JSON list of C-alpha atoms and ligand atoms in Angstrom, two decimals:
[
{"chain": "A", "resi": 199, "resn": "MET", "atom": "CA", "xyz": [-8.29, 49.07, -9.14]},
{"chain": "A", "resi": 200, "resn": "THR", "atom": "CA", "xyz": [-8.29, 52.64, -7.80]},
{"chain": "A", "resi": 201, "resn": "GLN", "atom": "CA", "xyz": [-5.51, 53.80, -5.51]},
{"chain": "A", "resi": 202, "resn": "GLN", "atom": "CA", "xyz": [-8.03, 54.00, -2.66]},
{"chain": "A", "resi": 203, "resn": "SER", "atom": "CA", "xyz": [-9.19, 50.38, -2.98]},
{"chain": "A", "resi": 204, "resn": "GLN", "atom": "CA", "xyz": [-5.58, 49.27, -3.42]},
{"chain": "A", "resi": 205, "resn": "ASP", "atom": "CA", "xyz": [-4.69, 50.99, -0.10]},
{"chain": "A", "resi": 206, "resn": "LYS", "atom": "CA", "xyz": [-7.67, 49.38, 1.62]},
{"chain": "A", "resi": 207, "resn": "HIS", "atom": "CA", "xyz": [-6.68, 45.95, 0.34]},
{"chain": "A", "resi": 208, "resn": "GLN", "atom": "CA", "xyz": [-3.13, 46.44, 1.56]},
{"chain": "A", "resi": 209, "resn": "GLN", "atom": "CA", "xyz": [-4.32, 47.54, 5.01]},
{"chain": "A", "resi": 210, "resn": "ARG", "atom": "CA", "xyz": [-6.57, 44.50, 5.30]},
{"chain": "A", "resi": 211, "resn": "GLN", "atom": "CA", "xyz": [-3.78, 42.15, 4.26]},
{"chain": "A", "resi": 212, "resn": "GLN", "atom": "CA", "xyz": [-1.37, 43.81, 6.68]},
{"chain": "A", "resi": 213, "resn": "LYS", "atom": "CA", "xyz": [-3.83, 43.30, 9.57]},
{"chain": "A", "resi": 214, "resn": "LEU", "atom": "CA", "xyz": [-4.36, 39.68, 8.57]},
{"chain": "A", "resi": 215, "resn": "LYS", "atom": "CA", "xyz": [-0.62, 39.09, 8.40]},
{"chain": "A", "resi": 216, "resn": "GLU", "atom": "CA", "xyz": [-0.15, 40.58, 11.89]},
{"chain": "A", "resi": 217, "resn": "LYS", "atom": "CA", "xyz": [-2.83, 38.28, 13.28]},
{"chain": "A", "resi": 218, "resn": "VAL", "atom": "CA", "xyz": [-1.36, 35.19, 11.64]},
{"chain": "A", "resi": 219, "resn": "ASP", "atom": "CA", "xyz": [2.18, 36.15, 12.70]},
{"chain": "A", "resi": 220, "resn": "GLU", "atom": "CA", "xyz": [0.96, 36.54, 16.29]},
{"chain": "A", "resi": 221, "resn": "ARG", "atom": "CA", "xyz": [-0.69, 33.11, 16.25]},
{"chain": "A", "resi": 222, "resn": "ILE", "atom": "CA", "xyz": [2.46, 31.54, 14.82]},
{"chain": "A", "resi": 223, "resn": "ALA", "atom": "CA", "xyz": [4.59, 33.24, 17.48]},
{"chain": "A", "resi": 224, "resn": "ASN", "atom": "CA", "xyz": [2.25, 32.00, 20.23]},
{"chain": "A", "resi": 225, "resn": "ALA", "atom": "CA", "xyz": [2.27, 28.39, 19.03]},
{"chain": "A", "resi": 226, "resn": "GLN", "atom": "CA", "xyz": [5.48, 27.29, 20.73]},
{"chain": "A", "resi": 227, "resn": "ASP", "atom": "CA", "xyz": [4.64, 23.85, 22.12]},
{"chain": "A", "resi": 228, "resn": "GLU", "atom": "CA", "xyz": [6.11, 20.74, 20.56]},
{"chain": "A", "resi": 229, "resn": "LYS", "atom": "CA", "xyz": [4.87, 17.21, 21.07]},
{"chain": "A", "resi": 230, "resn": "GLY", "atom": "CA", "xyz": [3.99, 14.07, 19.21]},
{"chain": "A", "resi": 231, "resn": "LEU", "atom": "CA", "xyz": [0.53, 14.57, 17.75]},
{"chain": "A", "resi": 232, "resn": "LEU", "atom": "CA", "xyz": [-2.40, 12.25, 17.38]},
{"chain": "A", "resi": 233, "resn": "GLN", "atom": "CA", "xyz": [-4.50, 12.85, 14.28]},
{"chain": "A", "resi": 234, "resn": "VAL", "atom": "CA", "xyz": [-7.74, 11.09, 13.46]},
{"chain": "A", "resi": 235, "resn": "ILE", "atom": "CA", "xyz": [-9.01, 11.13, 9.86]},
{"chain": "A", "resi": 236, "resn": "THR", "atom": "CA", "xyz": [-12.55, 9.90, 9.76]},
{"chain": "A", "resi": 237, "resn": "GLY", "atom": "CA", "xyz": [-15.81, 10.35, 7.81]},
{"chain": "A", "resi": 238, "resn": "ASN", "atom": "CA", "xyz": [-17.47, 8.63, 4.85]},
{"chain": "A", "resi": 239, "resn": "GLY", "atom": "CA", "xyz": [-15.68, 10.36, 1.97]},
{"chain": "A", "resi": 240, "resn": "LYS", "atom": "CA", "xyz": [-12.68, 9.02, 0.04]},
{"chain": "A", "resi": 241, "resn": "GLY", "atom": "CA", "xyz": [-9.25, 10.26, 1.06]},
{"chain": "A", "resi": 242, "resn": "LYS", "atom": "CA", "xyz": [-8.53, 9.04, 4.59]},
{"chain": "A", "resi": 243, "resn": "THR", "atom": "CA", "xyz": [-5.95, 6.32, 4.00]},
{"chain": "A", "resi": 244, "resn": "THR", "atom": "CA", "xyz": [-4.25, 8.25, 1.22]},
{"chain": "A", "resi": 245, "resn": "SER", "atom": "CA", "xyz": [-3.98, 11.27, 3.53]},
{"chain": "A", "resi": 246, "resn": "GLY", "atom": "CA", "xyz": [-2.35, 9.10, 6.19]},
{"chain": "A", "resi": 247, "resn": "PHE", "atom": "CA", "xyz": [0.16, 7.82, 3.64]},
{"chain": "A", "resi": 248, "resn": "GLY", "atom": "CA", "xyz": [0.81, 11.40, 2.59]},
{"chain": "A", "resi": 249, "resn": "MET", "atom": "CA", "xyz": [2.04, 12.05, 6.12]},
{"chain": "A", "resi": 250, "resn": "VAL", "atom": "CA", "xyz": [4.15, 8.87, 6.10]},
{"chain": "A", "resi": 251, "resn": "ILE", "atom": "CA", "xyz": [5.85, 10.08, 2.91]},
{"chain": "A", "resi": 252, "resn": "ARG", "atom": "CA", "xyz": [6.27, 13.59, 4.29]},
{"chain": "A", "resi": 253, "resn": "CYS", "atom": "CA", "xyz": [8.08, 12.07, 7.27]},
{"chain": "A", "resi": 254, "resn": "LEU", "atom": "CA", "xyz": [10.31, 9.85, 5.14]},
{"chain": "A", "resi": 255, "resn": "GLY", "atom": "CA", "xyz": [11.18, 12.84, 2.98]},
{"chain": "A", "resi": 256, "resn": "HIS", "atom": "CA", "xyz": [12.66, 14.51, 6.05]},
{"chain": "A", "resi": 257, "resn": "GLY", "atom": "CA", "xyz": [14.79, 11.45, 6.78]},
{"chain": "A", "resi": 258, "resn": "MET", "atom": "CA", "xyz": [12.50, 10.52, 9.67]},
{"chain": "A", "resi": 259, "resn": "LYS", "atom": "CA", "xyz": [11.25, 7.02, 10.38]},
{"chain": "A", "resi": 260, "resn": "ALA", "atom": "CA", "xyz": [7.66, 5.90, 9.90]},
{"chain": "A", "resi": 261, "resn": "GLY", "atom": "CA", "xyz": [5.80, 2.64, 10.50]},
{"chain": "A", "resi": 262, "resn": "VAL", "atom": "CA", "xyz": [2.49, 1.45, 9.07]},
{"chain": "A", "resi": 263, "resn": "VAL", "atom": "CA", "xyz": [-0.11, -0.90, 10.52]},
{"chain": "A", "resi": 264, "resn": "GLN", "atom": "CA", "xyz": [-3.11, -1.73, 8.36]},
{"chain": "A", "resi": 265, "resn": "PHE", "atom": "CA", "xyz": [-6.16, -3.30, 9.90]},
{"chain": "A", "resi": 266, "resn": "ILE", "atom": "CA", "xyz": [-8.46, -5.25, 7.49]},
{"chain": "A", "resi": 267, "resn": "LYS", "atom": "CA", "xyz": [-6.81, -4.66, 4.10]},
{"chain": "A", "resi": 268, "resn": "GLY", "atom": "CA", "xyz": [-4.59, -7.72, 3.73]},
{"chain": "A", "resi": 269, "resn": "GLN", "atom": "CA", "xyz": [-5.97, -9.41, 0.66]},
{"chain": "A", "resi": 270, "resn": "TRP", "atom": "CA", "xyz": [-5.84, -6.53, -1.80]},
{"chain": "A", "resi": 271, "resn": "ASP", "atom": "CA", "xyz": [-2.83, -5.87, -3.92]},
{"chain": "A", "resi": 272, "resn": "ASN", "atom": "CA", "xyz": [-1.54, -2.91, -2.01]},
{"chain": "A", "resi": 273, "resn": "GLY", "atom": "CA", "xyz": [0.26, -0.11, -3.85]},
{"chain": "A", "resi": 274, "resn": "GLU", "atom": "CA", "xyz": [1.49, 1.60, -0.71]},
{"chain": "A", "resi": 275, "resn": "ARG", "atom": "CA", "xyz": [2.90, -1.57, 0.79]},
{"chain": "A", "resi": 276, "resn": "ASN", "atom": "CA", "xyz": [4.56, -2.58, -2.50]},
{"chain": "A", "resi": 277, "resn": "LEU", "atom": "CA", "xyz": [6.50, 0.67, -2.42]},
{"chain": "A", "resi": 278, "resn": "LEU", "atom": "CA", "xyz": [7.14, 1.32, 1.26]},
{"chain": "A", "resi": 279, "resn": "ALA", "atom": "CA", "xyz": [7.92, -2.19, 2.52]},
{"chain": "A", "resi": 280, "resn": "ASN", "atom": "CA", "xyz": [10.48, -2.38, -0.30]},
{"chain": "A", "resi": 281, "resn": "ILE", "atom": "CA", "xyz": [12.36, 0.61, 1.07]},
{"chain": "A", "resi": 282, "resn": "GLY", "atom": "CA", "xyz": [12.40, -0.78, 4.60]},
{"chain": "A", "resi": 283, "resn": "VAL", "atom": "CA", "xyz": [9.37, 0.88, 6.20]},
{"chain": "A", "resi": 284, "resn": "PRO", "atom": "CA", "xyz": [8.05, -1.45, 8.94]},
{"chain": "A", "resi": 285, "resn": "PHE", "atom": "CA", "xyz": [4.68, -2.60, 7.67]},
{"chain": "A", "resi": 286, "resn": "ALA", "atom": "CA", "xyz": [2.14, -4.88, 9.39]},
{"chain": "A", "resi": 287, "resn": "VAL", "atom": "CA", "xyz": [-1.05, -5.88, 7.63]},
{"chain": "A", "resi": 288, "resn": "MET", "atom": "CA", "xyz": [-3.94, -7.82, 9.10]},
{"chain": "A", "resi": 289, "resn": "GLU", "atom": "CA", "xyz": [-4.57, -10.72, 6.76]},
{"chain": "A", "resi": 290, "resn": "THR", "atom": "CA", "xyz": [-8.36, -10.61, 6.43]},
{"chain": "A", "resi": 291, "resn": "GLY", "atom": "CA", "xyz": [-10.61, -8.90, 3.90]},
{"chain": "A", "resi": 292, "resn": "PHE", "atom": "CA", "xyz": [-12.89, -5.91, 4.27]},
{"chain": "A", "resi": 293, "resn": "THR", "atom": "CA", "xyz": [-15.23, -5.79, 7.25]},
{"chain": "A", "resi": 294, "resn": "TRP", "atom": "CA", "xyz": [-18.36, -6.55, 5.26]},
{"chain": "A", "resi": 295, "resn": "GLU", "atom": "CA", "xyz": [-16.78, -9.78, 4.02]},
{"chain": "A", "resi": 296, "resn": "THR", "atom": "CA", "xyz": [-15.82, -11.08, 7.43]},
{"chain": "A", "resi": 297, "resn": "GLN", "atom": "CA", "xyz": [-18.06, -13.64, 9.07]},
{"chain": "A", "resi": 298, "resn": "ASN", "atom": "CA", "xyz": [-15.96, -15.36, 11.66]},
{"chain": "A", "resi": 299, "resn": "LYS", "atom": "CA", "xyz": [-15.78, -13.13, 14.73]},
{"chain": "A", "resi": 300, "resn": "GLU", "atom": "CA", "xyz": [-13.36, -15.33, 16.60]},
{"chain": "A", "resi": 301, "resn": "ALA", "atom": "CA", "xyz": [-10.85, -15.47, 13.72]},
{"chain": "A", "resi": 302, "resn": "ASP", "atom": "CA", "xyz": [-11.19, -11.74, 13.10]},
{"chain": "A", "resi": 303, "resn": "THR", "atom": "CA", "xyz": [-10.65, -10.91, 16.76]},
{"chain": "A", "resi": 304, "resn": "LYS", "atom": "CA", "xyz": [-7.53, -13.08, 16.79]},
{"chain": "A", "resi": 305, "resn": "ALA", "atom": "CA", "xyz": [-6.19, -11.41, 13.63]},
{"chain": "A", "resi": 306, "resn": "ALA", "atom": "CA", "xyz": [-6.96, -7.95, 15.05]},
{"chain": "A", "resi": 307, "resn": "GLN", "atom": "CA", "xyz": [-5.18, -8.79, 18.31]},
{"chain": "A", "resi": 308, "resn": "GLU", "atom": "CA", "xyz": [-2.10, -10.04, 16.46]},
{"chain": "A", "resi": 309, "resn": "THR", "atom": "CA", "xyz": [-1.97, -6.94, 14.30]},
{"chain": "A", "resi": 310, "resn": "TRP", "atom": "CA", "xyz": [-2.45, -4.77, 17.39]},
{"chain": "A", "resi": 311, "resn": "GLN", "atom": "CA", "xyz": [0.59, -6.45, 18.98]},
{"chain": "A", "resi": 312, "resn": "ALA", "atom": "CA", "xyz": [2.64, -5.32, 15.97]},
{"chain": "A", "resi": 313, "resn": "ALA", "atom": "CA", "xyz": [1.21, -1.81, 16.44]},
{"chain": "A", "resi": 314, "resn": "LYS", "atom": "CA", "xyz": [2.18, -1.88, 20.11]},
{"chain": "A", "resi": 315, "resn": "VAL", "atom": "CA", "xyz": [5.79, -2.64, 19.22]},
{"chain": "A", "resi": 316, "resn": "MET", "atom": "CA", "xyz": [5.88, 0.47, 17.01]},
{"chain": "A", "resi": 317, "resn": "LEU", "atom": "CA", "xyz": [4.01, 2.55, 19.60]},
{"chain": "A", "resi": 318, "resn": "SER", "atom": "CA", "xyz": [6.73, 1.85, 22.16]},
{"chain": "A", "resi": 319, "resn": "ASP", "atom": "CA", "xyz": [9.69, 2.54, 19.84]},
{"chain": "A", "resi": 320, "resn": "PRO", "atom": "CA", "xyz": [10.97, 6.11, 20.19]},
{"chain": "A", "resi": 321, "resn": "ASN", "atom": "CA", "xyz": [12.96, 5.70, 16.97]},
{"chain": "A", "resi": 322, "resn": "ILE", "atom": "CA", "xyz": [9.73, 5.62, 14.98]},
{"chain": "A", "resi": 323, "resn": "ASP", "atom": "CA", "xyz": [8.66, 9.22, 14.44]},
{"chain": "A", "resi": 324, "resn": "LEU", "atom": "CA", "xyz": [5.24, 8.50, 12.95]},
{"chain": "A", "resi": 325, "resn": "VAL", "atom": "CA", "xyz": [2.92, 5.50, 13.10]},
{"chain": "A", "resi": 326, "resn": "LEU", "atom": "CA", "xyz": [-0.01, 5.15, 10.73]},
{"chain": "A", "resi": 327, "resn": "LEU", "atom": "CA", "xyz": [-2.82, 2.99, 12.14]},
{"chain": "A", "resi": 328, "resn": "ASP", "atom": "CA", "xyz": [-4.90, 2.60, 9.01]},
{"chain": "A", "resi": 329, "resn": "GLU", "atom": "CA", "xyz": [-8.55, 1.52, 9.52]},
{"chain": "A", "resi": 330, "resn": "LEU", "atom": "CA", "xyz": [-8.06, 1.11, 13.27]},
{"chain": "A", "resi": 331, "resn": "THR", "atom": "CA", "xyz": [-11.52, 2.59, 13.94]},
{"chain": "A", "resi": 332, "resn": "TYR", "atom": "CA", "xyz": [-13.34, -0.56, 12.76]},
{"chain": "A", "resi": 333, "resn": "MET", "atom": "CA", "xyz": [-11.45, -2.73, 15.25]},
{"chain": "A", "resi": 334, "resn": "LEU", "atom": "CA", "xyz": [-13.12, -0.69, 17.96]},
{"chain": "A", "resi": 335, "resn": "SER", "atom": "CA", "xyz": [-16.59, -0.53, 16.42]},
{"chain": "A", "resi": 336, "resn": "TYR", "atom": "CA", "xyz": [-16.52, -4.32, 15.99]},
{"chain": "A", "resi": 337, "resn": "ASP", "atom": "CA", "xyz": [-15.11, -4.81, 19.51]},
{"chain": "A", "resi": 338, "resn": "TYR", "atom": "CA", "xyz": [-12.13, -6.72, 18.15]},
{"chain": "A", "resi": 339, "resn": "LEU", "atom": "CA", "xyz": [-9.88, -4.53, 20.30]},
{"chain": "A", "resi": 340, "resn": "ASP", "atom": "CA", "xyz": [-10.37, -3.12, 23.77]},
{"chain": "A", "resi": 341, "resn": "ILE", "atom": "CA", "xyz": [-10.80, 0.67, 23.76]},
{"chain": "A", "resi": 342, "resn": "ASP", "atom": "CA", "xyz": [-9.11, 1.05, 27.18]},
{"chain": "A", "resi": 343, "resn": "ASP", "atom": "CA", "xyz": [-6.05, -0.81, 25.89]},
{"chain": "A", "resi": 344, "resn": "VAL", "atom": "CA", "xyz": [-5.92, 1.33, 22.73]},
{"chain": "A", "resi": 345, "resn": "ILE", "atom": "CA", "xyz": [-6.28, 4.63, 24.61]},
{"chain": "A", "resi": 346, "resn": "GLU", "atom": "CA", "xyz": [-3.72, 3.62, 27.24]},
{"chain": "A", "resi": 347, "resn": "THR", "atom": "CA", "xyz": [-1.20, 2.53, 24.60]},
{"chain": "A", "resi": 348, "resn": "LEU", "atom": "CA", "xyz": [-1.63, 5.80, 22.67]},
{"chain": "A", "resi": 349, "resn": "GLU", "atom": "CA", "xyz": [-1.28, 7.84, 25.87]},
{"chain": "A", "resi": 350, "resn": "SER", "atom": "CA", "xyz": [1.93, 6.12, 26.93]},
{"chain": "A", "resi": 351, "resn": "ARG", "atom": "CA", "xyz": [3.67, 6.21, 23.53]},
{"chain": "A", "resi": 352, "resn": "PRO", "atom": "CA", "xyz": [7.01, 8.06, 23.18]},
{"chain": "A", "resi": 353, "resn": "LYS", "atom": "CA", "xyz": [6.49, 11.77, 23.78]},
{"chain": "A", "resi": 354, "resn": "MET", "atom": "CA", "xyz": [7.56, 12.98, 20.34]},
{"chain": "A", "resi": 355, "resn": "GLN", "atom": "CA", "xyz": [5.92, 10.22, 18.33]},
{"chain": "A", "resi": 356, "resn": "HIS", "atom": "CA", "xyz": [3.15, 11.19, 15.90]},
{"chain": "A", "resi": 357, "resn": "VAL", "atom": "CA", "xyz": [0.23, 8.86, 15.23]},
{"chain": "A", "resi": 358, "resn": "VAL", "atom": "CA", "xyz": [-2.35, 8.97, 12.46]},
{"chain": "A", "resi": 359, "resn": "VAL", "atom": "CA", "xyz": [-5.53, 6.91, 12.81]},
{"chain": "A", "resi": 360, "resn": "THR", "atom": "CA", "xyz": [-7.87, 6.48, 9.86]},
{"chain": "A", "resi": 361, "resn": "GLY", "atom": "CA", "xyz": [-11.30, 4.93, 9.37]},
{"chain": "A", "resi": 362, "resn": "ARG", "atom": "CA", "xyz": [-14.99, 5.74, 9.47]},
{"chain": "A", "resi": 363, "resn": "GLY", "atom": "CA", "xyz": [-16.98, 6.15, 12.66]},
{"chain": "A", "resi": 364, "resn": "ALA", "atom": "CA", "xyz": [-14.08, 6.99, 14.98]},
{"chain": "A", "resi": 365, "resn": "HIS", "atom": "CA", "xyz": [-14.77, 6.14, 18.64]},
{"chain": "A", "resi": 366, "resn": "ARG", "atom": "CA", "xyz": [-15.60, 9.22, 20.72]},
{"chain": "A", "resi": 367, "resn": "ARG", "atom": "CA", "xyz": [-12.73, 8.52, 23.14]},
{"chain": "A", "resi": 368, "resn": "LEU", "atom": "CA", "xyz": [-10.31, 8.43, 20.22]},
{"chain": "A", "resi": 369, "resn": "THR", "atom": "CA", "xyz": [-11.42, 11.81, 18.87]},
{"chain": "A", "resi": 370, "resn": "GLU", "atom": "CA", "xyz": [-11.35, 13.25, 22.40]},
{"chain": "A", "resi": 371, "resn": "LEU", "atom": "CA", "xyz": [-7.76, 12.12, 22.86]},
{"chain": "A", "resi": 372, "resn": "ALA", "atom": "CA", "xyz": [-6.68, 13.34, 19.41]},
{"chain": "A", "resi": 373, "resn": "ASP", "atom": "CA", "xyz": [-5.02, 16.72, 18.87]},
{"chain": "A", "resi": 374, "resn": "THR", "atom": "CA", "xyz": [-6.30, 17.03, 15.32]},
{"chain": "A", "resi": 375, "resn": "VAL", "atom": "CA", "xyz": [-9.45, 15.47, 13.90]},
{"chain": "A", "resi": 376, "resn": "SER", "atom": "CA", "xyz": [-10.55, 15.75, 10.29]},
{"chain": "A", "resi": 377, "resn": "GLU", "atom": "CA", "xyz": [-13.74, 14.42, 8.83]},
{"chain": "A", "resi": 378, "resn": "VAL", "atom": "CA", "xyz": [-13.76, 13.65, 5.10]},
{"chain": "A", "resi": 379, "resn": "ARG", "atom": "CA", "xyz": [-17.28, 14.17, 3.81]},
{"chain": "A", "resi": 380, "resn": "ASN", "atom": "CA", "xyz": [-18.63, 12.19, 0.86]},
{"chain": "A", "resi": 381, "resn": "VAL", "atom": "CA", "xyz": [-19.90, 14.60, -1.79]},
{"chain": "A", "resi": 382, "resn": "LYS", "atom": "CA", "xyz": [-19.93, 11.95, -4.50]},
{"chain": "A", "resi": 383, "resn": "HIS", "atom": "CA", "xyz": [-18.00, 8.79, -5.32]},
{"chain": "A", "resi": 384, "resn": "ALA", "atom": "CA", "xyz": [-17.42, 7.07, -8.66]},
{"chain": "A", "resi": 385, "resn": "PHE", "atom": "CA", "xyz": [-18.53, 3.73, -7.19]},
{"chain": "A", "resi": 386, "resn": "ASP", "atom": "CA", "xyz": [-22.09, 5.06, -7.00]},
{"chain": "A", "resi": 387, "resn": "SER", "atom": "CA", "xyz": [-22.00, 5.49, -10.80]},
{"chain": "A", "resi": 388, "resn": "GLY", "atom": "CA", "xyz": [-21.02, 1.84, -11.22]},
{"chain": "A", "resi": 389, "resn": "ILE", "atom": "CA", "xyz": [-17.27, 2.35, -11.59]},
{"chain": "A", "resi": 390, "resn": "LYS", "atom": "CA", "xyz": [-15.25, -0.40, -9.96]},
{"chain": "A", "resi": 391, "resn": "ALA", "atom": "CA", "xyz": [-12.23, 0.31, -7.74]},
{"chain": "A", "resi": 392, "resn": "GLN", "atom": "CA", "xyz": [-9.38, 1.41, -10.00]},
{"chain": "A", "resi": 393, "resn": "LEU", "atom": "CA", "xyz": [-5.76, 0.31, -9.67]},
{"chain": "A", "resi": 394, "resn": "GLY", "atom": "CA", "xyz": [-3.51, 3.18, -8.65]},
{"chain": "A", "resi": 395, "resn": "PHE", "atom": "CA", "xyz": [-6.47, 5.35, -7.74]},
{"chain": "A", "resi": 396, "resn": "ASP", "atom": "CA", "xyz": [-8.46, 3.39, -5.19]},
{"chain": "A", "resi": 397, "resn": "TYR", "atom": "CA", "xyz": [-5.82, 0.86, -4.09]},
{"chain": "B", "resi": 198, "resn": "LIG", "atom": "P1", "xyz": [-8.50, 6.09, 0.13]},
{"chain": "B", "resi": 198, "resn": "LIG", "atom": "O1", "xyz": [-7.79, 4.79, 0.47]},
{"chain": "B", "resi": 198, "resn": "LIG", "atom": "O2", "xyz": [-8.71, 6.22, -1.34]},
{"chain": "B", "resi": 198, "resn": "LIG", "atom": "O3", "xyz": [-7.88, 7.28, 0.78]},
{"chain": "B", "resi": 198, "resn": "LIG", "atom": "P2", "xyz": [-10.46, 5.98, 2.24]},
{"chain": "B", "resi": 198, "resn": "LIG", "atom": "O4", "xyz": [-9.38, 5.44, 3.10]},
{"chain": "B", "resi": 198, "resn": "LIG", "atom": "O5", "xyz": [-10.99, 7.33, 2.57]},
{"chain": "B", "resi": 198, "resn": "LIG", "atom": "O6", "xyz": [-10.00, 5.95, 0.72]},
{"chain": "B", "resi": 198, "resn": "LIG", "atom": "P3", "xyz": [-12.07, 3.68, 2.93]},
{"chain": "B", "resi": 198, "resn": "LIG", "atom": "O7", "xyz": [-13.34, 3.94, 3.67]},
{"chain": "B", "resi": 198, "resn": "LIG", "atom": "O8", "xyz": [-10.92, 3.13, 3.68]},
{"chain": "B", "resi": 198, "resn": "LIG", "atom": "O9", "xyz": [-11.70, 5.03, 2.16]},
{"chain": "B", "resi": 198, "resn": "LIG", "atom": "O10", "xyz": [-12.41, 2.76, 1.69]},
{"chain": "B", "resi": 198, "resn": "LIG", "atom": "C1", "xyz": [-11.42, 2.18, 0.92]},
{"chain": "B", "resi": 198, "resn": "LIG", "atom": "C2", "xyz": [-11.90, 1.96, -0.49]},
{"chain": "B", "resi": 198, "resn": "LIG", "atom": "O11", "xyz": [-13.27, 2.24, -0.65]},
{"chain": "B", "resi": 198, "resn": "LIG", "atom": "C3", "xyz": [-11.20, 2.83, -1.53]},
{"chain": "B", "resi": 198, "resn": "LIG", "atom": "O12", "xyz": [-11.01, 2.05, -2.66]},
{"chain": "B", "resi": 198, "resn": "LIG", "atom": "C4", "xyz": [-12.13, 3.95, -1.80]},
{"chain": "B", "resi": 198, "resn": "LIG", "atom": "O13", "xyz": [-12.06, 4.47, -3.12]},
{"chain": "B", "resi": 198, "resn": "LIG", "atom": "C5", "xyz": [-13.46, 3.31, -1.55]},
{"chain": "B", "resi": 198, "resn": "LIG", "atom": "N1", "xyz": [-14.37, 4.32, -1.00]},
{"chain": "B", "resi": 198, "resn": "LIG", "atom": "C6", "xyz": [-14.06, 5.32, -0.16]},
{"chain": "B", "resi": 198, "resn": "LIG", "atom": "N2", "xyz": [-15.12, 6.10, 0.10]},
{"chain": "B", "resi": 198, "resn": "LIG", "atom": "C7", "xyz": [-16.14, 5.56, -0.60]},
{"chain": "B", "resi": 198, "resn": "LIG", "atom": "C8", "xyz": [-17.53, 5.92, -0.79]},
{"chain": "B", "resi": 198, "resn": "LIG", "atom": "N3", "xyz": [-18.06, 6.99, -0.19]},
{"chain": "B", "resi": 198, "resn": "LIG", "atom": "N4", "xyz": [-18.29, 5.13, -1.61]},
{"chain": "B", "resi": 198, "resn": "LIG", "atom": "C9", "xyz": [-17.75, 4.06, -2.21]},
{"chain": "B", "resi": 198, "resn": "LIG", "atom": "N5", "xyz": [-16.47, 3.68, -2.08]},
{"chain": "B", "resi": 198, "resn": "LIG", "atom": "C10", "xyz": [-15.66, 4.41, -1.30]},
{"chain": "B", "resi": 199, "resn": "LIG", "atom": "MG1", "xyz": [-9.11, 3.80, 4.17]}
]
């Protein structure tokens, strides 16, 4: 690299640094955040658990509510429930297996009550509501109730919601929304869900 291009590079980096520093200095607000992780690609639930673990690593308290995943052997629950993380799991299978709307609605409502307990506890710093989106697309839960509960949660409490097809009102309320896009997935090549990788 010539001296001239080295100088140019340095100038560009310096400008970039000033801009980033300014944005960091301007971002002064603090509040509990709502993040929605949606989309058809793999990585939503695991991302949510990444945040749970990040929290625990800081000595903070996290709680987990899982809608629809009860019947699978559950690596995250095996670990976290063992170390005292409050964990509520709805005891029905995946959505495409469910056939009894009344029973599913009842299970969803019960699980939502467990979520509400966490969402009113200021000692819980982060609540993961895994696969909550389907409870709204299937009308198992009332969107007004969900929005109202999220809005009135403790001021500093973070919430992560995962699941495909997030309700518009949920993404509107959220501070951060990420969409995981499916580029390809092993399942499409005939590979079954793998222990420790998929669940
Ligand atoms: P993960 O739990 O691995 O973070 P996810 O939460 O993004 O995945 P879900 O939609 O909740 O994905 O689906 C859960 C299961 O379905 C996982 O075993 C995952 O590997 C699988 N899966 C996720 N995306 C796809 C896809 N595009 N095609 C097929 N299977 C998928
Ligand atoms: Mg998931």
